[in-house]
Short mmCIF file of C-alpha atoms and ligand atoms in Angstrom, two decimals:
data_model
loop_
_atom_site.label_atom_id
_atom_site.label_comp_id
_atom_site.label_asym_id
_atom_site.label_seq_id
_atom_site.Cartn_x
_atom_site.Cartn_y
_atom_site.Cartn_z
CA MET A 1 20.47 66.95 -21.58
CA ASN A 2 17.35 68.15 -19.79
CA MET A 3 15.92 66.39 -16.83
CA GLU A 4 13.06 64.71 -18.62
CA ARG A 5 15.40 63.03 -20.96
CA GLU A 6 17.96 62.43 -18.16
CA GLU A 7 14.98 60.67 -16.31
CA ALA A 8 14.07 58.72 -19.31
CA PHE A 9 17.22 57.14 -20.06
CA ARG A 10 17.74 56.17 -16.49
CA ARG A 11 14.32 54.56 -16.25
CA ALA A 12 14.94 52.67 -19.81
CA ARG A 13 18.51 51.63 -18.45
CA ALA A 14 16.94 50.27 -14.89
CA TRP A 15 14.06 48.60 -17.05
CA ILE A 16 16.10 46.90 -19.91
CA ALA A 17 18.45 45.21 -17.05
CA GLN A 18 15.58 43.48 -15.74
CA ALA A 19 13.75 42.79 -18.99
CA GLY A 20 14.00 40.13 -21.81
CA ASP A 21 12.09 37.12 -21.02
CA HIS A 22 9.24 35.81 -22.96
CA HIS A 23 5.86 36.78 -22.51
CA ILE A 24 3.43 33.56 -23.03
CA ASP A 25 -0.31 33.43 -22.09
CA GLY A 26 0.12 36.91 -19.83
CA LYS A 27 2.95 35.49 -17.98
CA ARG A 28 6.81 36.21 -17.76
CA VAL A 29 8.66 32.98 -18.95
CA ALA A 30 12.40 32.83 -18.70
CA GLY A 31 12.97 29.80 -21.10
CA SER A 32 15.64 27.56 -20.89
CA GLY A 33 18.18 28.19 -23.60
CA PRO A 34 21.24 30.30 -23.14
CA ARG A 35 20.10 34.25 -23.24
CA ILE A 36 21.17 36.51 -25.54
CA ALA A 37 23.46 39.73 -25.20
CA VAL A 38 21.65 43.06 -25.82
CA VAL A 39 24.50 45.71 -26.99
CA ASN A 40 24.05 49.31 -27.13
CA PRO A 41 25.48 49.96 -30.73
CA ALA A 42 26.73 53.18 -29.68
CA THR A 43 28.94 51.76 -27.39
CA GLY A 44 29.25 48.32 -28.02
CA GLU A 45 28.30 47.78 -24.28
CA GLN A 46 26.11 44.90 -22.82
CA ILE A 47 22.87 46.79 -21.50
CA GLY A 48 20.99 43.46 -20.57
CA SER A 49 20.01 40.43 -22.50
CA VAL A 50 17.08 38.25 -23.86
CA ALA A 51 16.11 34.83 -23.53
CA GLY A 52 16.93 32.59 -26.41
CA GLY A 53 13.77 31.19 -27.31
CA GLY A 54 13.47 27.98 -29.62
CA ALA A 55 10.83 25.30 -30.56
CA ALA A 56 9.28 24.68 -27.05
CA GLU A 57 8.93 28.27 -26.78
CA VAL A 58 7.25 28.78 -30.12
CA ASP A 59 5.00 25.91 -29.49
CA ALA A 60 3.78 27.27 -26.08
CA ALA A 61 3.32 31.01 -27.46
CA VAL A 62 1.10 29.44 -30.30
CA ASN A 63 -1.10 27.24 -28.25
CA ALA A 64 -1.64 30.63 -25.76
CA ALA A 65 -2.64 32.28 -28.86
CA ARG A 66 -4.53 29.44 -30.37
CA ASP A 67 -6.49 28.88 -26.78
CA CYS A 68 -6.81 32.65 -26.48
CA PHE A 69 -8.43 33.10 -30.17
CA ARG A 70 -10.98 30.29 -29.35
CA SER A 71 -12.11 31.44 -26.32
CA ALA A 72 -15.43 32.75 -25.86
CA ALA A 73 -14.17 35.93 -24.41
CA TRP A 74 -12.26 36.48 -27.46
CA ARG A 75 -14.79 35.06 -30.16
CA ASP A 76 -17.53 36.94 -28.48
CA MET A 77 -15.89 40.50 -27.86
CA LEU A 78 -17.63 43.29 -29.74
CA PRO A 79 -15.68 44.77 -32.48
CA ALA A 80 -16.19 47.83 -30.28
CA THR A 81 -14.16 46.72 -27.22
CA ARG A 82 -11.35 45.61 -29.45
CA GLU A 83 -11.16 49.27 -30.69
CA ALA A 84 -11.46 50.55 -27.11
CA LEU A 85 -8.75 48.24 -25.70
CA LEU A 86 -6.29 49.48 -28.93
CA LEU A 87 -7.06 52.96 -28.08
CA ARG A 88 -6.17 52.57 -24.78
CA LEU A 89 -2.96 50.55 -25.77
CA ALA A 90 -2.07 54.03 -27.98
CA ASP A 91 -2.73 56.16 -25.06
CA LEU A 92 -0.07 53.80 -23.09
CA VAL A 93 2.17 54.06 -25.80
CA GLU A 94 2.11 57.88 -25.96
CA LEU A 95 2.16 58.19 -22.18
CA HIS A 96 5.13 56.01 -21.80
CA ALA A 97 6.68 57.31 -24.93
CA ALA A 98 9.82 58.92 -23.28
CA GLU A 99 10.57 55.73 -21.93
CA LEU A 100 10.09 53.71 -25.12
CA ALA A 101 12.07 56.07 -27.13
CA ALA A 102 14.85 55.80 -24.79
CA ILE A 103 14.75 52.16 -24.92
CA GLU A 104 14.84 52.15 -28.81
CA THR A 105 18.02 54.56 -28.74
CA LEU A 106 19.71 52.21 -26.11
CA ASP A 107 18.95 49.53 -28.17
CA ASN A 108 19.42 49.82 -31.78
CA GLY A 109 21.16 53.57 -31.76
CA VAL A 110 18.24 55.61 -33.51
CA PRO A 111 18.90 59.40 -32.25
CA TYR A 112 16.43 60.09 -29.19
CA PRO A 113 14.37 62.39 -30.91
CA MET A 114 13.66 60.29 -33.97
CA ALA A 115 12.82 57.58 -31.43
CA LEU A 116 10.34 59.84 -29.57
CA ALA A 117 8.62 61.21 -32.51
CA MET A 118 7.88 57.43 -33.29
CA ALA A 119 6.93 56.12 -29.52
CA GLY A 120 5.18 59.71 -29.04
CA LYS A 121 3.29 60.15 -32.41
CA GLY A 122 3.88 57.84 -35.31
CA GLY A 123 3.13 54.52 -32.93
CA PRO A 124 0.11 55.88 -31.23
CA SER A 125 -1.14 56.84 -34.61
CA ALA A 126 -0.61 54.02 -36.24
CA ILE A 127 -2.50 51.98 -33.57
CA ARG A 128 -5.55 54.64 -33.47
CA TYR A 129 -5.64 54.31 -37.06
CA ASN A 130 -6.06 50.40 -36.98
CA ALA A 131 -8.32 50.54 -34.11
CA GLY A 132 -10.73 52.31 -36.13
CA TRP A 133 -10.70 49.56 -38.79
CA ALA A 134 -12.02 47.06 -35.89
CA ARG A 135 -15.61 47.96 -36.45
CA ARG A 136 -15.46 48.57 -39.87
CA LEU A 137 -14.23 45.31 -41.65
CA GLY A 138 -17.74 44.48 -42.87
CA GLY A 139 -18.04 42.89 -46.30
CA GLU A 140 -20.18 43.31 -49.10
CA GLU A 141 -23.72 42.39 -50.57
CA ALA A 142 -23.86 40.66 -53.83
CA ALA A 143 -26.46 40.37 -56.58
CA PRO A 144 -26.49 36.76 -57.78
CA SER A 145 -27.46 35.53 -61.21
CA VAL A 146 -28.04 32.49 -60.40
CA PRO A 147 -31.81 31.37 -60.36
CA GLY A 148 -33.49 31.28 -57.19
CA ARG A 149 -33.91 33.74 -54.24
CA TRP A 150 -30.46 34.16 -52.44
CA HIS A 151 -28.85 36.35 -49.95
CA ALA A 152 -25.33 36.32 -51.19
CA TYR A 153 -22.63 38.49 -49.23
CA THR A 154 -18.97 38.12 -48.06
CA VAL A 155 -17.59 38.39 -44.55
CA ASN A 156 -14.20 39.11 -43.63
CA GLN A 157 -13.27 36.66 -40.47
CA PRO A 158 -10.03 36.87 -38.70
CA LEU A 159 -7.58 34.51 -39.98
CA GLY A 160 -6.43 32.98 -36.34
CA VAL A 161 -3.23 33.13 -34.89
CA ALA A 162 -0.47 35.41 -36.75
CA GLY A 163 3.16 35.02 -36.41
CA LEU A 164 4.67 38.72 -36.35
CA ILE A 165 8.08 38.82 -37.28
CA VAL A 166 10.00 42.56 -36.73
CA PRO A 167 13.29 43.81 -37.88
CA TRP A 168 15.58 45.56 -35.85
CA ASN A 169 15.99 48.92 -38.00
CA ALA A 170 12.52 50.42 -36.48
CA PRO A 171 11.23 47.78 -34.13
CA LEU A 172 8.84 49.71 -32.16
CA ALA A 173 6.95 51.15 -35.35
CA ILE A 174 6.76 47.94 -37.08
CA ALA A 175 5.52 46.27 -34.22
CA CYS A 176 3.09 48.89 -33.17
CA ASN A 177 1.70 48.52 -36.78
CA LYS A 178 1.52 44.67 -37.09
CA VAL A 179 0.32 44.20 -33.50
CA SER A 180 -2.54 46.21 -33.87
CA ALA A 181 -3.20 45.45 -37.62
CA ALA A 182 -3.76 41.85 -36.00
CA LEU A 183 -5.86 42.68 -33.27
CA ALA A 184 -7.99 45.15 -35.08
CA ALA A 185 -8.98 42.23 -37.35
CA GLY A 186 -9.65 39.86 -34.81
CA CYS A 187 -6.62 37.62 -34.74
CA THR A 188 -4.27 36.54 -31.92
CA ALA A 189 -0.66 36.68 -32.31
CA VAL A 190 2.90 35.49 -31.41
CA LEU A 191 5.39 38.26 -31.79
CA LYS A 192 9.27 37.53 -32.66
CA PRO A 193 11.24 40.69 -32.00
CA ALA A 194 14.97 40.84 -33.96
CA GLU A 195 17.21 39.69 -31.67
CA LEU A 196 19.54 42.67 -32.44
CA ALA A 197 16.56 45.13 -30.97
CA PRO A 198 14.32 43.47 -29.25
CA MET A 199 13.29 45.71 -26.14
CA THR A 200 11.02 48.01 -27.15
CA CYS A 201 8.75 44.87 -28.58
CA VAL A 202 8.99 43.61 -25.10
CA ARG A 203 7.73 47.08 -23.39
CA LEU A 204 5.11 47.11 -26.40
CA VAL A 205 3.59 43.70 -25.04
CA GLU A 206 3.69 44.81 -21.20
CA LEU A 207 1.59 47.67 -22.28
CA VAL A 208 -0.59 45.25 -24.37
CA HIS A 209 -1.56 43.52 -21.23
CA GLU A 210 -1.78 46.54 -19.58
CA ALA A 211 -4.23 47.77 -21.84
CA GLY A 212 -6.51 44.97 -20.88
CA PHE A 213 -6.20 42.47 -23.15
CA PRO A 214 -6.70 39.10 -22.51
CA ALA A 215 -3.55 36.72 -21.67
CA GLY A 216 -2.82 35.00 -25.02
CA ALA A 217 -3.71 37.58 -27.31
CA ILE A 218 -0.61 39.00 -27.75
CA ASN A 219 2.57 36.45 -26.84
CA LEU A 220 6.26 37.44 -27.44
CA VAL A 221 8.96 34.86 -27.79
CA ASN A 222 12.82 36.07 -28.02
CA GLY A 223 15.55 34.72 -30.08
CA THR A 224 17.42 34.08 -33.03
CA GLY A 225 15.86 34.26 -36.38
CA PRO A 226 17.22 29.92 -37.33
CA GLN A 227 15.46 29.42 -33.87
CA ALA A 228 12.80 31.38 -32.65
CA GLY A 229 12.03 33.12 -36.17
CA ALA A 230 12.23 29.66 -38.21
CA ALA A 231 10.26 27.50 -35.37
CA LEU A 232 7.48 30.04 -35.51
CA ALA A 233 7.45 30.32 -39.41
CA ALA A 234 7.15 26.21 -39.51
CA HIS A 235 4.58 25.83 -36.63
CA ARG A 236 1.38 24.09 -37.76
CA GLY A 237 -0.88 26.34 -35.48
CA VAL A 238 0.23 29.70 -36.91
CA ASP A 239 -2.35 30.90 -39.62
CA LYS A 240 -0.68 33.61 -41.01
CA ILE A 241 3.20 35.23 -41.16
CA SER A 242 3.70 38.62 -41.24
CA PHE A 243 7.16 39.37 -41.78
CA THR A 244 9.56 42.45 -42.37
CA GLY A 245 13.27 41.98 -42.92
CA SER A 246 15.44 41.18 -45.68
CA THR A 247 14.76 39.67 -49.03
CA VAL A 248 16.98 36.52 -48.22
CA THR A 249 14.99 35.97 -45.25
CA GLY A 250 11.66 36.58 -46.90
CA GLN A 251 12.17 34.16 -49.32
CA GLY A 252 13.08 31.25 -46.85
CA ILE A 253 9.69 31.95 -45.39
CA MET A 254 7.99 31.98 -48.44
CA ARG A 255 9.28 28.46 -48.98
CA GLN A 256 8.41 27.02 -45.70
CA ALA A 257 5.18 28.48 -46.03
CA ALA A 258 4.22 26.55 -49.25
CA ASP A 259 4.19 23.39 -47.27
CA ARG A 260 0.69 24.43 -45.35
CA VAL A 261 0.01 27.23 -47.90
CA THR A 262 0.28 29.51 -44.57
CA ARG A 263 -1.10 33.00 -45.61
CA ILE A 264 1.90 35.27 -45.66
CA SER A 265 2.79 39.13 -45.87
CA LEU A 266 6.30 40.13 -46.83
CA GLU A 267 7.83 43.47 -46.34
CA LEU A 268 11.55 43.00 -47.90
CA GLY A 269 14.47 44.87 -49.13
CA GLY A 270 14.63 47.93 -51.37
CA LYS A 271 16.95 49.81 -53.89
CA SER A 272 14.47 52.87 -54.46
CA PRO A 273 15.24 55.68 -57.04
CA VAL A 274 15.03 59.29 -56.63
CA VAL A 275 14.69 61.49 -59.78
CA VAL A 276 15.36 64.92 -59.30
CA PHE A 277 14.52 67.18 -62.10
CA ASP A 278 16.07 71.14 -62.85
CA ASP A 279 12.83 72.49 -62.26
CA ALA A 280 12.43 70.82 -58.68
CA ASP A 281 12.28 73.32 -55.56
CA LEU A 282 15.83 72.80 -54.33
CA ALA A 283 15.44 74.13 -51.28
CA ARG A 284 12.94 71.26 -50.20
CA ALA A 285 14.43 68.70 -52.47
CA VAL A 286 18.26 68.65 -50.62
CA PRO A 287 17.05 68.17 -47.21
CA GLY A 288 14.59 65.54 -48.55
CA VAL A 289 16.99 63.69 -50.72
CA GLY A 290 19.28 64.10 -47.85
CA MET A 291 17.24 62.61 -44.98
CA GLY A 292 15.62 60.10 -47.69
CA ILE A 293 19.05 58.12 -47.45
CA PHE A 294 20.56 59.23 -44.30
CA ALA A 295 17.62 59.28 -41.77
CA ASN A 296 18.29 56.30 -39.35
CA SER A 297 21.45 55.79 -40.67
CA GLY A 298 20.22 54.40 -44.37
CA GLN A 299 18.59 51.45 -42.58
CA VAL A 300 15.26 52.12 -44.03
CA CYS A 301 13.84 49.42 -46.46
CA ALA A 302 12.15 52.48 -48.19
CA ALA A 303 15.41 54.55 -48.14
CA GLY A 304 16.12 56.52 -51.69
CA SER A 305 19.47 55.03 -52.42
CA ARG A 306 19.73 55.49 -56.32
CA LEU A 307 19.59 59.35 -57.18
CA PHE A 308 19.06 60.18 -60.64
CA LEU A 309 20.22 63.54 -61.16
CA HIS A 310 19.17 66.20 -64.15
CA ASP A 311 22.37 67.29 -65.83
CA ALA A 312 21.44 71.12 -65.50
CA ILE A 313 21.41 70.93 -61.53
CA TYR A 314 24.17 68.21 -61.48
CA ASP A 315 27.08 69.83 -59.79
CA GLU A 316 25.12 72.68 -57.68
CA PHE A 317 22.44 69.68 -56.31
CA LEU A 318 25.52 67.43 -55.41
CA GLU A 319 27.52 70.65 -53.62
CA ARG A 320 24.43 71.61 -51.52
CA LEU A 321 23.47 67.91 -50.50
CA ALA A 322 27.40 67.47 -49.49
CA GLY A 323 26.73 70.51 -47.40
CA PHE A 324 23.50 69.17 -45.73
CA ALA A 325 25.03 65.99 -45.18
CA GLY A 326 28.07 67.58 -43.28
CA SER A 327 25.37 69.38 -41.23
CA LEU A 328 24.17 66.22 -39.77
CA LYS A 329 25.76 65.56 -36.70
CA ILE A 330 26.99 62.02 -36.22
CA GLY A 331 26.97 60.65 -32.67
CA PRO A 332 25.46 58.45 -30.07
CA GLY A 333 21.51 58.79 -30.07
CA GLU A 334 21.40 59.63 -26.46
CA GLN A 335 23.64 62.87 -26.91
CA ASP A 336 21.83 66.06 -27.47
CA GLY A 337 21.82 67.14 -31.07
CA THR A 338 22.50 64.23 -32.85
CA MET A 339 20.97 63.65 -36.23
CA ILE A 340 22.25 60.13 -37.35
CA GLY A 341 23.30 57.42 -34.95
CA PRO A 342 25.58 54.45 -35.30
CA LEU A 343 24.43 51.18 -37.36
CA ILE A 344 22.96 48.38 -35.54
CA SER A 345 26.18 45.98 -35.26
CA ALA A 346 29.93 45.72 -36.10
CA ALA A 347 29.03 43.07 -39.11
CA GLN A 348 26.52 45.84 -40.61
CA GLN A 349 29.38 48.39 -40.30
CA ALA A 350 31.42 45.91 -41.91
CA LYS A 351 29.09 45.59 -44.41
CA VAL A 352 28.22 48.84 -45.52
CA ALA A 353 32.26 49.77 -45.76
CA ASP A 354 33.02 46.77 -47.95
CA PHE A 355 29.90 47.99 -50.59
CA VAL A 356 31.74 51.50 -50.55
CA ALA A 357 35.25 49.84 -50.84
CA GLY A 358 33.86 47.49 -53.60
CA ALA A 359 32.53 50.67 -55.77
CA GLU A 360 35.55 52.69 -55.30
CA ALA A 361 37.70 49.97 -56.40
CA GLU A 362 35.21 49.60 -59.48
CA GLY A 363 35.60 53.30 -60.20
CA ALA A 364 33.01 55.28 -58.17
CA ARG A 365 34.02 58.77 -57.00
CA VAL A 366 33.32 59.48 -53.40
CA VAL A 367 31.55 63.01 -53.49
CA PHE A 368 31.35 63.24 -50.08
CA ARG A 369 32.28 61.03 -47.19
CA SER A 370 31.59 62.48 -42.98
CA GLU A 371 33.92 62.06 -40.22
CA VAL A 372 32.68 60.05 -37.61
CA PRO A 373 33.30 59.94 -34.33
CA ASP A 374 35.90 57.63 -32.90
CA GLY A 375 35.06 55.12 -30.40
CA PRO A 376 33.85 51.74 -29.94
CA GLY A 377 30.20 52.58 -31.45
CA TYR A 378 29.33 51.39 -34.87
CA PHE A 379 29.50 54.47 -36.69
CA SER A 380 29.44 54.49 -40.44
CA PRO A 381 29.99 57.58 -42.67
CA LEU A 382 27.45 59.26 -44.57
CA THR A 383 28.76 58.56 -48.06
CA ILE A 384 27.65 59.95 -51.77
CA LEU A 385 29.09 58.54 -54.47
CA ASP A 386 28.71 59.17 -58.38
CA GLN A 387 30.48 57.84 -61.57
CA VAL A 388 28.70 54.38 -60.91
CA HIS A 389 27.56 51.86 -63.57
CA PRO A 390 24.23 50.24 -63.10
CA ASP A 391 25.75 47.01 -62.79
CA MET A 392 27.64 47.73 -59.93
CA ARG A 393 27.12 45.86 -56.40
CA ALA A 394 26.20 48.92 -54.69
CA VAL A 395 23.88 50.26 -57.52
CA ARG A 396 22.17 47.09 -57.45
CA GLU A 397 21.84 45.60 -53.86
CA GLU A 398 20.41 46.91 -50.90
CA ILE A 399 23.25 48.26 -48.76
CA PHE A 400 21.05 49.26 -45.76
CA GLY A 401 23.53 52.06 -44.73
CA PRO A 402 23.99 55.71 -45.15
CA VAL A 403 25.29 55.17 -48.84
CA LEU A 404 23.83 57.00 -51.86
CA CYS A 405 24.70 56.36 -55.68
CA VAL A 406 24.08 59.25 -57.85
CA MET A 407 23.80 58.87 -61.62
CA ARG A 408 23.19 61.53 -64.21
CA PHE A 409 20.19 62.18 -66.81
CA GLY A 410 19.30 65.03 -69.10
CA ALA A 411 20.77 65.54 -72.64
CA GLY A 412 18.43 64.40 -74.97
CA GLU A 413 17.16 61.60 -72.69
CA SER A 414 13.52 61.29 -72.95
CA LEU A 415 11.56 60.52 -69.53
CA ALA A 416 10.66 57.23 -70.76
CA GLU A 417 14.20 56.51 -70.84
CA LEU A 418 14.92 57.96 -67.62
CA ILE A 419 12.20 55.87 -65.87
CA GLU A 420 13.55 52.76 -67.27
CA ARG A 421 16.76 53.62 -65.94
CA ALA A 422 14.87 53.81 -62.18
CA ASN A 423 13.16 50.78 -63.15
CA ASP A 424 16.16 48.61 -63.61
CA THR A 425 16.30 47.03 -60.36
CA ASP A 426 14.90 43.56 -58.61
CA TYR A 427 13.28 45.62 -56.23
CA GLY A 428 10.19 48.17 -56.17
CA LEU A 429 9.39 49.52 -52.99
CA SER A 430 9.24 52.86 -53.20
CA ALA A 431 10.27 55.76 -55.81
CA TYR A 432 10.65 59.57 -55.27
CA GLY A 433 10.39 62.11 -57.67
CA TRP A 434 11.21 65.79 -57.33
CA THR A 435 9.99 68.59 -60.16
CA SER A 436 7.30 71.10 -60.46
CA SER A 437 6.34 69.97 -63.44
CA LEU A 438 2.51 68.12 -63.54
CA GLU A 439 3.14 66.47 -66.62
CA ARG A 440 6.22 64.73 -65.21
CA ALA A 441 4.93 64.10 -61.75
CA GLN A 442 2.06 62.55 -62.97
CA VAL A 443 4.29 60.35 -65.60
CA MET A 444 6.41 59.05 -62.79
CA ALA A 445 3.31 58.32 -60.74
CA ARG A 446 2.23 56.05 -63.80
CA ASP A 447 5.05 54.62 -64.72
CA LEU A 448 7.64 54.06 -61.63
CA GLY A 449 7.65 50.34 -60.93
CA ALA A 450 7.10 50.73 -57.00
CA GLY A 451 4.50 50.23 -54.29
CA SER A 452 4.41 54.01 -53.19
CA VAL A 453 5.65 56.70 -55.08
CA LYS A 454 5.97 60.12 -53.73
CA ILE A 455 6.34 63.22 -55.60
CA ASN A 456 7.96 66.03 -53.61
CA GLY A 457 8.30 64.33 -50.33
CA SER A 458 9.30 61.64 -48.19
CA GLY A 459 7.93 59.59 -45.45
CA MET A 460 4.79 57.50 -44.53
CA GLU A 461 1.31 57.70 -44.52
CA PHE A 462 -0.68 55.05 -42.65
CA ALA A 463 -3.82 55.46 -44.62
CA LEU A 464 -2.44 54.28 -47.72
CA PRO A 465 -1.21 50.56 -48.32
CA PHE A 466 2.55 49.88 -47.95
CA GLY A 467 4.58 47.40 -49.81
CA GLY A 468 6.68 46.15 -52.64
CA PHE A 469 6.66 45.32 -56.43
CA GLY A 470 9.13 42.63 -57.18
CA GLN A 471 11.69 41.39 -54.60
CA SER A 472 10.35 43.86 -52.22
CA GLY A 473 7.52 41.60 -50.88
CA LEU A 474 4.39 40.65 -51.18
CA GLY A 475 1.04 42.25 -50.08
CA ARG A 476 0.72 45.53 -48.12
CA GLU A 477 0.19 46.61 -44.80
CA ASN A 478 -1.50 49.95 -43.54
CA ALA A 479 -4.72 51.08 -44.86
CA ARG A 480 -7.59 49.05 -44.99
CA MET A 481 -5.74 46.24 -46.66
CA GLY A 482 -2.90 46.09 -44.09
CA VAL A 483 -6.02 44.76 -41.64
CA LEU A 484 -7.63 42.96 -44.05
CA ALA A 485 -4.67 41.18 -44.66
CA PHE A 486 -5.32 39.33 -41.27
CA THR A 487 -8.75 38.30 -42.31
CA GLU A 488 -10.04 35.19 -44.95
CA THR A 489 -12.97 36.22 -46.74
CA LYS A 490 -15.85 33.95 -46.79
CA ALA A 491 -18.67 34.05 -49.24
CA VAL A 492 -22.00 32.95 -48.01
CA MET A 493 -25.30 32.30 -49.96
CA ILE A 494 -28.43 31.59 -48.24
CA GLY A 495 -31.20 30.39 -50.22
CA TYR A 496 -34.90 31.23 -49.38
P1 ADP B 1 18.74 41.07 -41.30
O1 ADP B 1 19.52 39.96 -42.08
O2 ADP B 1 18.97 42.19 -41.94
O3 ADP B 1 19.21 40.87 -39.72
P2 ADP B 1 16.72 39.49 -41.16
O4 ADP B 1 15.59 39.42 -42.36
O5 ADP B 1 17.57 38.38 -41.02
O6 ADP B 1 17.28 40.68 -41.12
O7 ADP B 1 15.72 39.36 -40.02
C1 ADP B 1 14.61 40.16 -39.43
C2 ADP B 1 13.79 39.41 -38.65
O8 ADP B 1 13.57 37.77 -38.98
C3 ADP B 1 14.69 39.09 -37.29
O9 ADP B 1 13.34 39.28 -36.33
C4 ADP B 1 15.06 37.86 -37.45
O10 ADP B 1 15.40 37.20 -36.27
C5 ADP B 1 14.16 37.10 -38.26
N1 ADP B 1 14.77 36.06 -39.19
C6 ADP B 1 15.74 35.71 -39.33
N2 ADP B 1 16.10 34.36 -39.92
C7 ADP B 1 14.80 33.89 -39.55
C8 ADP B 1 14.32 32.68 -40.20
N3 ADP B 1 15.14 31.85 -40.76
N4 ADP B 1 13.12 32.46 -40.43
C9 ADP B 1 12.33 33.22 -39.54
N5 ADP B 1 12.74 34.44 -39.13
C10 ADP B 1 13.81 34.92 -39.39
#
């Protein structure tokens, strides 16, 4: 380990040991509930704790956000000032990237280089992207057809107080995105981190204050989903819930939101198809498909988890994919050279193992299963299954682990039939195609049923909206839409 990295982990450990309170109205609040242990999933050791917030802390945080939202200082703040504050926040995230990355690695297990890419590049880039929208959210002028002389136009006004509920799989990236979109739109917010990996959210909120945002603009309440999360989703003072997490929890939030018609954005699960044709550039497709399912140990909502592989390249591709998977070093994210870290928890580890055992019992073949390090960490083998049926649980349900289900196509099957198989899912978050045929690329882009279709690549682009069809969610994040999701559109007509 180099010195800089060692120093980042030393600072991260020291910071985690004393952090974990709520942040309400610009102040640290310890709260009254029992604290929740924060565990390093690579070792199973407790490294810190967070406050266990509930209704009382959520109420205080929402009130602080509302007071800030109503204050003249916030109302009158120029969009250019909000932009400048967000740009300063992005600089601070970049400046503290090594420490933030080490915190993320210790807290959720992600390998340090990936965490560093997120903290040093992805996070700041998302914040800067959203910052630019602060000054560009103007509405449009209409040409009314009703008689009279009118000035008719729309304005996009901030919704008010946003509740931002973040999951544990990529907390810093998701929090950077939600926090900056809400602030760019002119909302204030209460952030609820996931109890399994809360620490980078807490550090981010410290940086929000350091950047110069007023007290109450961003508040943070730690705690479990059923306590802090549910209290936030139910609070009368919350105008919008932006949630990323599992479909089941999202469904509950949607039901709760119905009472007051609270605005919601839901980024939920996925079971994304990947189609590889025999004309694909295999040198790119093999690592692309491999990282598409194994990166972050498969704990990615947009993971490509159902692979449709053309008959003519079936054996060769699987052999190369297994070779690629075998080259990915699994271990603690802190260790040099680690490409794949542990899963988030023992429960997640058991759940993933259960999916694989179930598929095997139903006749699936294990094409590849990697070795995992011994020890107390929640490691899970990278697993490639074939001879699976479309109705198996492992093929239908989101596993959220490093498990790829492979199906064969070709031999007399039309593109339309193949796309129908790829679309045979309750989800619709992402879809991936690998081909050098323009025709196939265009047809896949048109017909695959997903919020994002990527041909010959994987990964995310902030300038494009991200969200799901079907049970993958509601609404979009990123792009202009993602910021507008924190606004209400008002139509104005002035007669003269
Ligand atoms: P997972 O099941 O993968 O842990 P969840 O969807 O439960 O994912 O968690 C995502 C986020 O939602 C976390 O911050 C969690 O605390 C929160 N959460 C869980 N249950 C609820 C709930 N009933 N209401 C609001 N938020 C919740």
